PDB file of C-alpha atoms in Angstrom:
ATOM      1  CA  UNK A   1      -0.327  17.540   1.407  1.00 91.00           C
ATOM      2  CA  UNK A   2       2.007  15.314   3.294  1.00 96.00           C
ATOM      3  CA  UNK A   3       5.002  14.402   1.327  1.00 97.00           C
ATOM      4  CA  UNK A   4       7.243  11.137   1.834  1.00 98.00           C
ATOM      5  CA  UNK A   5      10.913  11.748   0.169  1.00 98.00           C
ATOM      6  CA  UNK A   6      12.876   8.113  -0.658  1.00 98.00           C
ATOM      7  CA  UNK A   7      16.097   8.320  -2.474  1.00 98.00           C
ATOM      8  CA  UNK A   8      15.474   6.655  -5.848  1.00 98.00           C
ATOM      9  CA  UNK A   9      18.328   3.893  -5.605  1.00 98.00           C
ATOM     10  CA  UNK A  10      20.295   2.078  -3.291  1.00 98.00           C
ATOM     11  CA  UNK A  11      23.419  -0.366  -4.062  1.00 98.00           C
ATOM     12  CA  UNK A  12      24.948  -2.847  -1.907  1.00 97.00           C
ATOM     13  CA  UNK A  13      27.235  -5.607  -2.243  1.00 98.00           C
ATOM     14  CA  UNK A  14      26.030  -9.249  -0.693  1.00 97.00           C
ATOM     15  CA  UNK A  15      27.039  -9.255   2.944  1.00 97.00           C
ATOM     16  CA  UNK A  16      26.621  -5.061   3.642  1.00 98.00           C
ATOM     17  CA  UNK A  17      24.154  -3.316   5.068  1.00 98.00           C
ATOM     18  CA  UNK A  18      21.619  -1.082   3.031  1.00 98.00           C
ATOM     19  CA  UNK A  19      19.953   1.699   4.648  1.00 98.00           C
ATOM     20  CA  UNK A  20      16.541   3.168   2.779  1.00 98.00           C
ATOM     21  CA  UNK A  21      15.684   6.483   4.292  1.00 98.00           C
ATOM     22  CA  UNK A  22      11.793   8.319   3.901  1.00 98.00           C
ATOM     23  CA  UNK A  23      11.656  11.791   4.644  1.00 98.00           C
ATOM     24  CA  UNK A  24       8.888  13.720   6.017  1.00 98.00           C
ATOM     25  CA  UNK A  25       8.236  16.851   7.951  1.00 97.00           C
ATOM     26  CA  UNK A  26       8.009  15.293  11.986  1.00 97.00           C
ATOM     27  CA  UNK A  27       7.855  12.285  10.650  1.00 98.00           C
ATOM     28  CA  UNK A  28       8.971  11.001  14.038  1.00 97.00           C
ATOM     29  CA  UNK A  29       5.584  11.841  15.438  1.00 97.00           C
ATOM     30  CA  UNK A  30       3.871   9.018  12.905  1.00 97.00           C
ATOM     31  CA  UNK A  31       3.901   5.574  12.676  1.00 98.00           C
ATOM     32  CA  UNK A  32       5.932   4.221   9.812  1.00 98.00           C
ATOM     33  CA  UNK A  33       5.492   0.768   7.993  1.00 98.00           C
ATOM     34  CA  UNK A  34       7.853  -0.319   5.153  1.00 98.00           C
ATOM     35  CA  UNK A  35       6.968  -2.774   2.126  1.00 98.00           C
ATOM     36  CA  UNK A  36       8.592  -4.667  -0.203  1.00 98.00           C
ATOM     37  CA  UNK A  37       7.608  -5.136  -3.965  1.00 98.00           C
ATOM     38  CA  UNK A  38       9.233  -7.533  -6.385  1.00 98.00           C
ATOM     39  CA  UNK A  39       9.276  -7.044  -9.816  1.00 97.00           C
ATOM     40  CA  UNK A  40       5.191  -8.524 -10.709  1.00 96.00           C
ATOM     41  CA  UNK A  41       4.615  -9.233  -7.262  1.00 98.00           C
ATOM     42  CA  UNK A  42       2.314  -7.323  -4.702  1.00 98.00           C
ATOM     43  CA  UNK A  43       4.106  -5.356  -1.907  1.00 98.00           C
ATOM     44  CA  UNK A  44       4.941  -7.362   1.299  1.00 98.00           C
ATOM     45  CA  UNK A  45       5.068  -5.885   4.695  1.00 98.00           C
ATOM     46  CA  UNK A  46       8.347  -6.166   6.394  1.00 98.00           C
ATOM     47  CA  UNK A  47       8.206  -3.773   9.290  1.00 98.00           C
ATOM     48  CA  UNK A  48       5.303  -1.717  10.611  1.00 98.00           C
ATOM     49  CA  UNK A  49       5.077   0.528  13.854  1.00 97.00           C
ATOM     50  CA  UNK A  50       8.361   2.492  12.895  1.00 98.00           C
ATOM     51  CA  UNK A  51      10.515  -1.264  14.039  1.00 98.00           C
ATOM     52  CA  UNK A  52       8.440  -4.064  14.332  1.00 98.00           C
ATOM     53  CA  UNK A  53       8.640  -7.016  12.082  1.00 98.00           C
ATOM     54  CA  UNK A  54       6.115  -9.164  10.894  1.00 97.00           C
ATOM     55  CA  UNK A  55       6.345 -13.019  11.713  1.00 96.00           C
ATOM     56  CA  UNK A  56       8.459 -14.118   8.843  1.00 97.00           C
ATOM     57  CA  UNK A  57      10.158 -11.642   8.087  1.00 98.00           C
ATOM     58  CA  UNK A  58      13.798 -11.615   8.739  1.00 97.00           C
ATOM     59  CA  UNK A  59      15.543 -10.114  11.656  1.00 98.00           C
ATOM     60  CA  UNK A  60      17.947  -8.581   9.146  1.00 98.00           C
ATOM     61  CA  UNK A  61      14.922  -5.792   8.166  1.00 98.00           C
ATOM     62  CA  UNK A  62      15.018  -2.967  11.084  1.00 98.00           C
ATOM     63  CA  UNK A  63      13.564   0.065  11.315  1.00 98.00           C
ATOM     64  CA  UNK A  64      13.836   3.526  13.107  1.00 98.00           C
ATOM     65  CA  UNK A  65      12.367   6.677  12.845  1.00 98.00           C
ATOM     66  CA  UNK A  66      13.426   9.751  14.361  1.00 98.00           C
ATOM     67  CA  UNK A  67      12.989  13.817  13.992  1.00 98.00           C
ATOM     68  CA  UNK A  68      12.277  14.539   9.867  1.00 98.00           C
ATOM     69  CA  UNK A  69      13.683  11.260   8.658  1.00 98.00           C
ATOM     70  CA  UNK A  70      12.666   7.252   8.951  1.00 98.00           C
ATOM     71  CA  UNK A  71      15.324   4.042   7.851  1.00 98.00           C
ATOM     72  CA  UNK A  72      14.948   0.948   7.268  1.00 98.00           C
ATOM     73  CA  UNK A  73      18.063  -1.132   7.516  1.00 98.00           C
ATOM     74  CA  UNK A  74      18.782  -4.379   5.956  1.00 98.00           C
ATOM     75  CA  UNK A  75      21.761  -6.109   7.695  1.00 98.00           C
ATOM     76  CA  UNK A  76      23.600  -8.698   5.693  1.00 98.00           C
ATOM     77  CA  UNK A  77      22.049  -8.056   2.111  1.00 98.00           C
ATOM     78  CA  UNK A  78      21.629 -11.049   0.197  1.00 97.00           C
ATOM     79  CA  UNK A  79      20.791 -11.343  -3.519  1.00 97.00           C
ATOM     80  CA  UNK A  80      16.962 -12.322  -2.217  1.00 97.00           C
ATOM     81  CA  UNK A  81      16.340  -8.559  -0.813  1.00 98.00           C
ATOM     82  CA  UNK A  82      17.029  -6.615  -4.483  1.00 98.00           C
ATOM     83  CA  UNK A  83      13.337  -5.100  -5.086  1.00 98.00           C
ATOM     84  CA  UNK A  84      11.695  -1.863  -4.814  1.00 98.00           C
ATOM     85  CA  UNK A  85      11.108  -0.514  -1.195  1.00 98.00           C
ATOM     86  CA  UNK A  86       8.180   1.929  -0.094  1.00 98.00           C
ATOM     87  CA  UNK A  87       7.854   3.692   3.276  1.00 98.00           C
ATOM     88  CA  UNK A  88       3.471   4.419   4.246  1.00 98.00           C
ATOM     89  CA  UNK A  89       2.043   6.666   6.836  1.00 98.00           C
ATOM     90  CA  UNK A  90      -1.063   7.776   8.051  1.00 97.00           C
ATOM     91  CA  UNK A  91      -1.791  11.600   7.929  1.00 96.00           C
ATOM     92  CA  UNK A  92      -4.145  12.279  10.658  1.00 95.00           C
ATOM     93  CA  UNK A  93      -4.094  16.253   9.245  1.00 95.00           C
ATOM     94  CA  UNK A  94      -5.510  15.132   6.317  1.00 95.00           C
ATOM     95  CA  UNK A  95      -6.734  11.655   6.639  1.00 95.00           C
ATOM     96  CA  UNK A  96      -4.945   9.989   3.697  1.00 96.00           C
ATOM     97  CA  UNK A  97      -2.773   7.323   3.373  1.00 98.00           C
ATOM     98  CA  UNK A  98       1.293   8.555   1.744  1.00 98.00           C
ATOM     99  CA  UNK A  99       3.404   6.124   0.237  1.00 98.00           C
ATOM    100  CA  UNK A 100       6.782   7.118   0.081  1.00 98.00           C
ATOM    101  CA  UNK A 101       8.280   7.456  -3.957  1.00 98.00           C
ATOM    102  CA  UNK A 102       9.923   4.466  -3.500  1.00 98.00           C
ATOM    103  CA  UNK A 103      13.531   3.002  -3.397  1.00 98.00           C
ATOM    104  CA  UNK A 104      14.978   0.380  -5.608  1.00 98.00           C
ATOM    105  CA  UNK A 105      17.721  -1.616  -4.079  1.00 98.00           C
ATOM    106  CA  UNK A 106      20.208  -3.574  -5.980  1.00 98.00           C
ATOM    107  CA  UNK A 107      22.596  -6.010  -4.742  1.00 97.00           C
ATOM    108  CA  UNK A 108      25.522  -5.992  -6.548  1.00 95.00           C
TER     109      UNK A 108
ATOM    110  CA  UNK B   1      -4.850 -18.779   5.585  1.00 96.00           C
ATOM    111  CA  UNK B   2      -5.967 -14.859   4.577  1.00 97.00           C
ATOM    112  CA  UNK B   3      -6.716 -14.685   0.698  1.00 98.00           C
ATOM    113  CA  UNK B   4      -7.710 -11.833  -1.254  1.00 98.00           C
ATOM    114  CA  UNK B   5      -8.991 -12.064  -4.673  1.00 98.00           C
ATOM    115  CA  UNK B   6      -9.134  -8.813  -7.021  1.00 98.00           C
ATOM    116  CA  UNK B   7     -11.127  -8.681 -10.449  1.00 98.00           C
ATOM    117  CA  UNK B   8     -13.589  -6.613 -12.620  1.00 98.00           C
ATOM    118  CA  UNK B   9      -9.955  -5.360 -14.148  1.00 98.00           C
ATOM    119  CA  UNK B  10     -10.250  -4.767 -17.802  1.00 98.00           C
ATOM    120  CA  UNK B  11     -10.067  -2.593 -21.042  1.00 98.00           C
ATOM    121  CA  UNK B  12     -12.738   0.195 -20.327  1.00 98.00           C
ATOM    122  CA  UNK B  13     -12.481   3.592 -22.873  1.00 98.00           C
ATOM    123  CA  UNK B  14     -11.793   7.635 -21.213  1.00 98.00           C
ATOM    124  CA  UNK B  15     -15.299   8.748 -19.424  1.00 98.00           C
ATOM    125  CA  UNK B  16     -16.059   5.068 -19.222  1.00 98.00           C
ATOM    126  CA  UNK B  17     -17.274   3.209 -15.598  1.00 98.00           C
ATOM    127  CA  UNK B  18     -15.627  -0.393 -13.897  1.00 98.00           C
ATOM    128  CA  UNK B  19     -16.539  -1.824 -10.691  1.00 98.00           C
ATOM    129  CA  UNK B  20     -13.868  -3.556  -8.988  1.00 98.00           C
ATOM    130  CA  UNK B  21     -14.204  -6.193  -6.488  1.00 98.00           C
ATOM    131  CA  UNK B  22     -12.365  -7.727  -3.987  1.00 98.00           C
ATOM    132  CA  UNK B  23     -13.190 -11.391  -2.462  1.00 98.00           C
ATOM    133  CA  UNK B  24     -12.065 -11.874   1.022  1.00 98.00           C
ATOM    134  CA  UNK B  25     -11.193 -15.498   3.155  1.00 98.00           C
ATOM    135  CA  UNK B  26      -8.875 -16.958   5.903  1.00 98.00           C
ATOM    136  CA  UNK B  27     -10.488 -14.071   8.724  1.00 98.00           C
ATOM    137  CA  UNK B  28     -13.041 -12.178  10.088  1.00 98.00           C
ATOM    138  CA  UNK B  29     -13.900  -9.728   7.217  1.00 98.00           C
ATOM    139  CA  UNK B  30     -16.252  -7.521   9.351  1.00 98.00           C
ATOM    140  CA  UNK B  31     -13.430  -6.446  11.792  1.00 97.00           C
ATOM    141  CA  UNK B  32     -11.125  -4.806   9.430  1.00 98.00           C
ATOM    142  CA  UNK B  33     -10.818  -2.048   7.411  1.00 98.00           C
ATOM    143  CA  UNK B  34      -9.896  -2.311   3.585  1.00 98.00           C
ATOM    144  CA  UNK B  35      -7.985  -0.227   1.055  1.00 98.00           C
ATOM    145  CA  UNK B  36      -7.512  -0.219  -2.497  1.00 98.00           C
ATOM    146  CA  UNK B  37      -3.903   1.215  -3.399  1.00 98.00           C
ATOM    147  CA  UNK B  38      -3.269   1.475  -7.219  1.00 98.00           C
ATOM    148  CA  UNK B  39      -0.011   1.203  -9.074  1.00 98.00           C
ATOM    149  CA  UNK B  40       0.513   2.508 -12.751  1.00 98.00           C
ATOM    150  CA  UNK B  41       3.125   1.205 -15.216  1.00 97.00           C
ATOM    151  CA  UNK B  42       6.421   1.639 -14.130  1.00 97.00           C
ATOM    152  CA  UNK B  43       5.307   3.854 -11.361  1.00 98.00           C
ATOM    153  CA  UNK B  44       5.174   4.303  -7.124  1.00 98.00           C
ATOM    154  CA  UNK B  45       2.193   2.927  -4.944  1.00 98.00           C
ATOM    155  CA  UNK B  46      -0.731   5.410  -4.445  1.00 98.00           C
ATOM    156  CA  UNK B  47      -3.003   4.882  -1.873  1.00 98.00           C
ATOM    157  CA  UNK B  48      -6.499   4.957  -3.618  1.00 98.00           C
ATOM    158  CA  UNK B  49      -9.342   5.050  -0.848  1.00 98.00           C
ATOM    159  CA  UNK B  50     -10.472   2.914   2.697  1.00 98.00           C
ATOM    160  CA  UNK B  51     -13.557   2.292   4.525  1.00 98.00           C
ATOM    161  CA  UNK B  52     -13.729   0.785   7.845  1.00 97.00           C
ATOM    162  CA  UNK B  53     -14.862  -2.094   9.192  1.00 97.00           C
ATOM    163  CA  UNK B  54     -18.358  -1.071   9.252  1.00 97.00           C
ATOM    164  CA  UNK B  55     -18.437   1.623   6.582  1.00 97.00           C
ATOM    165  CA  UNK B  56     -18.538   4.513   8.931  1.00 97.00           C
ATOM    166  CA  UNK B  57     -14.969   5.879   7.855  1.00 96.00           C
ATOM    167  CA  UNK B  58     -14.638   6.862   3.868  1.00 98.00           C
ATOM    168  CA  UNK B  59     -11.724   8.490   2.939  1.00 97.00           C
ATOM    169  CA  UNK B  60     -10.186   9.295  -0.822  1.00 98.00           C
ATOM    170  CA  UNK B  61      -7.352  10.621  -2.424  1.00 98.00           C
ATOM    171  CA  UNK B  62      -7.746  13.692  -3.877  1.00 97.00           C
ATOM    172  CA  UNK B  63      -7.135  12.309  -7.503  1.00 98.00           C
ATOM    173  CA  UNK B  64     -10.464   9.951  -7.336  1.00 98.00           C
ATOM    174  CA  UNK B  65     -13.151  11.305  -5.253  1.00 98.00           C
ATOM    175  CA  UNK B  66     -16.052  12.383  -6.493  1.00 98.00           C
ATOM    176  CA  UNK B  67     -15.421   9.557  -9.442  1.00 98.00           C
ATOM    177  CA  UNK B  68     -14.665   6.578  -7.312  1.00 98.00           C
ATOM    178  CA  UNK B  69     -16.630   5.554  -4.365  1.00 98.00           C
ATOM    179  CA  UNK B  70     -15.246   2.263  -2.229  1.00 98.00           C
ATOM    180  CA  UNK B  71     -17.969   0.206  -0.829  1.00 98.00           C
ATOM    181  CA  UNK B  72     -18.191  -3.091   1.144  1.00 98.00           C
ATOM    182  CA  UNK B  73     -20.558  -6.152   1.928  1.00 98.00           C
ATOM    183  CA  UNK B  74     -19.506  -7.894   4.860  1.00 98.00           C
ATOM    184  CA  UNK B  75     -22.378 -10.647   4.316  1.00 98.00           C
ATOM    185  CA  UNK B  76     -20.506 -11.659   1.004  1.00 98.00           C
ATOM    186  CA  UNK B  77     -17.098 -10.762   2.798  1.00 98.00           C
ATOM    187  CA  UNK B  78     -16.329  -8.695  -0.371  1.00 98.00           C
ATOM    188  CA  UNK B  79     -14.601  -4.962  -1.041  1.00 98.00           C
ATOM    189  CA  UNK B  80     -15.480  -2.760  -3.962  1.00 98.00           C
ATOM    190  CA  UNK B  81     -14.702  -0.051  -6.185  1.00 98.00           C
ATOM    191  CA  UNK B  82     -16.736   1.363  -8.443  1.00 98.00           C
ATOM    192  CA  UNK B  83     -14.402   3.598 -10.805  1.00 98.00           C
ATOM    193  CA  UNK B  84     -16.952   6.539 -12.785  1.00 98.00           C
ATOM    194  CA  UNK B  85     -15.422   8.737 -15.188  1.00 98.00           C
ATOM    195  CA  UNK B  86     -12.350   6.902 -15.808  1.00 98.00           C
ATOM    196  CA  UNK B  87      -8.937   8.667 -17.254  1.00 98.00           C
ATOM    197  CA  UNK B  88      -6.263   7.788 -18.827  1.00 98.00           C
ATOM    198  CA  UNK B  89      -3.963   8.314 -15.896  1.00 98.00           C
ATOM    199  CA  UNK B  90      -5.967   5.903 -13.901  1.00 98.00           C
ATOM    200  CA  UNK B  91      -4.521   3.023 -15.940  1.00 98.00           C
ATOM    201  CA  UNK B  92      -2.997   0.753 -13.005  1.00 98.00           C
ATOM    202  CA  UNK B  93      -2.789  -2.550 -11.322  1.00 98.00           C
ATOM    203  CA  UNK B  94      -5.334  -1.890  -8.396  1.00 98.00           C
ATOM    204  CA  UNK B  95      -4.719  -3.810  -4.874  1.00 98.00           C
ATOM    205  CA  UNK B  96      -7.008  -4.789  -2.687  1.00 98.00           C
ATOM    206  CA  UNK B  97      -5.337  -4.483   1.396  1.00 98.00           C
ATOM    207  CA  UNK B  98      -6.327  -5.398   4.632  1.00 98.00           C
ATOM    208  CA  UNK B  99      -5.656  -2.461   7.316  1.00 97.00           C
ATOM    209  CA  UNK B 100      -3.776  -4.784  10.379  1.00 94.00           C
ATOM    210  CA  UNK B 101      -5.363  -2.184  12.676  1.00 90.00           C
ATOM    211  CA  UNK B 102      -6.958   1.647  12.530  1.00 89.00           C
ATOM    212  CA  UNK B 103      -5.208   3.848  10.515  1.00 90.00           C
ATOM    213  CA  UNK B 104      -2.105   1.326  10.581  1.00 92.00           C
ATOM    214  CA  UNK B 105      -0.255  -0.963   8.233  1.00 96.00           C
ATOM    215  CA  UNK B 106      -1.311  -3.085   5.757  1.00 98.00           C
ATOM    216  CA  UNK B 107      -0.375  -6.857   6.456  1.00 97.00           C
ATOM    217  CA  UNK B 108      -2.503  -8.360   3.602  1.00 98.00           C
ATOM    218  CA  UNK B 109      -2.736  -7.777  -0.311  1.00 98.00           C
ATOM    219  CA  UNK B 110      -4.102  -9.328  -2.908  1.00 98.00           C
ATOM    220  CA  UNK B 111      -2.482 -10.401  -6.382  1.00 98.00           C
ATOM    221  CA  UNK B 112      -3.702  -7.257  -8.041  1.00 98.00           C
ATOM    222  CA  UNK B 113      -6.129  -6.543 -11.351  1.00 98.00           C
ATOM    223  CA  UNK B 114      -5.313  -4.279 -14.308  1.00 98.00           C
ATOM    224  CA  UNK B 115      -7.343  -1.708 -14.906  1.00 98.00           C
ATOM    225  CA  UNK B 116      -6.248  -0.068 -18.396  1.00 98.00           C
ATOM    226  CA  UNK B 117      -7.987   2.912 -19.900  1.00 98.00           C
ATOM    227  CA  UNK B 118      -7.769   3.876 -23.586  1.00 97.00           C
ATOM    228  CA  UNK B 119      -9.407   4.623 -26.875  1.00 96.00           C
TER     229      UNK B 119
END
């Protein structure tokens, strides 16, 4: 089965960048779509389509995705952003949705 | 605005059965596929099972089918799940989620409903 590798923590002080990265085998050839989950809250899309950002969602969330490994970059952290961070694709080989293990960000 | 509304969550005991259901508003129900993604205490996202807009597509993960099976009526714009031989390790918020397109991301989710399964 397809397999979606996230490192399990990321720091960053207010004002840095933090880049989350998801791992997969050619995961360059899939589309990749990044949520956000606060603590008792339901995820939140924040970019979809490997870059693309939803309409209110902050230019400061980017996203690339390239050979075996997808980032999403947050530009400017502020204390707003600290929350757990999960990368999704679809696997056409075996028709099931991956989340990635997920990512918890802290702002320091 | 697009709402969606989980319940049926509850206290059910190991080999027991819940149906889960999913109240949709704020769009066109029929066009859009839906997903139920669970989460379990302290634990990742795991996709759970979809169906498409008009039930042709039904797909699982491995760790449900043949126990769950995901259904929808678009007449009562409403998503379900009816969970059969339930496990400890299913013990999880379930989420309802609206697919934005085919096989794409999910823009939409509701609030959530615990599903807890124990002796």
């Amino acid at each position: 089965s397809y397999v979606l590798t996230q490192p399990p923590s990321v720091s960053v002080a207010p004002g840095q960048t933090a880049r989350i990265t998801c791992g997969g085998n050619n995961i360059g050839s899939k589309s990749v779509h990044w949520y956000q989950q606060k603590p008792g809250q339901a995820p939140v899309l924040v970019v979809y389509d490997d870059s693309d950002r939803p309409s209110g969602i902050p230019e400061r969330f980017s996203g690339s995705n390239s050979g075996n490994t997808a980032t999403l970059t947050i530009s400017r952290v502020e204390a707003g952003d600290e929350a757990d961070y999960y990368c999704q694709v679809w696997d056409s080989s075996s028709d099931r949705y991956v989340f990635g293990t997920g990512t918890k960000v802290t702002v320091l | 605005e697009v709402q969606l509304v989980e319940s049926g969550g509850g206290l059910v005991k190991p080999g027991g059965s819940l149906r889960l259901s999913c109240a949709a508003s704020g769009f066109t129900f029929s066009s859009y596929s839906m997903n139920w993604v669970r989460q379990a205490p302290g634990k990742g996202l795991e996709w759970v099972s979809s169906i498409s807009s008009s039930s042709s597509y039904i797909y699982y993960a491995d760790s449900v089918k043949g126990r769950f099976t995901i259904s929808r009526d678009n007449a009562k714009n409403s998503l379900y799940l009816q969970m059969n031989s339930l496990r400890a390790e299913d013990t999880a918020v379930y989420y309802c989620a609206r697919e934005a397109t085919p096989w794409g991301d999910f823009d939409y989710w509701g609030q959530g409903t615990l599903v807890t399964v124990s002796s």
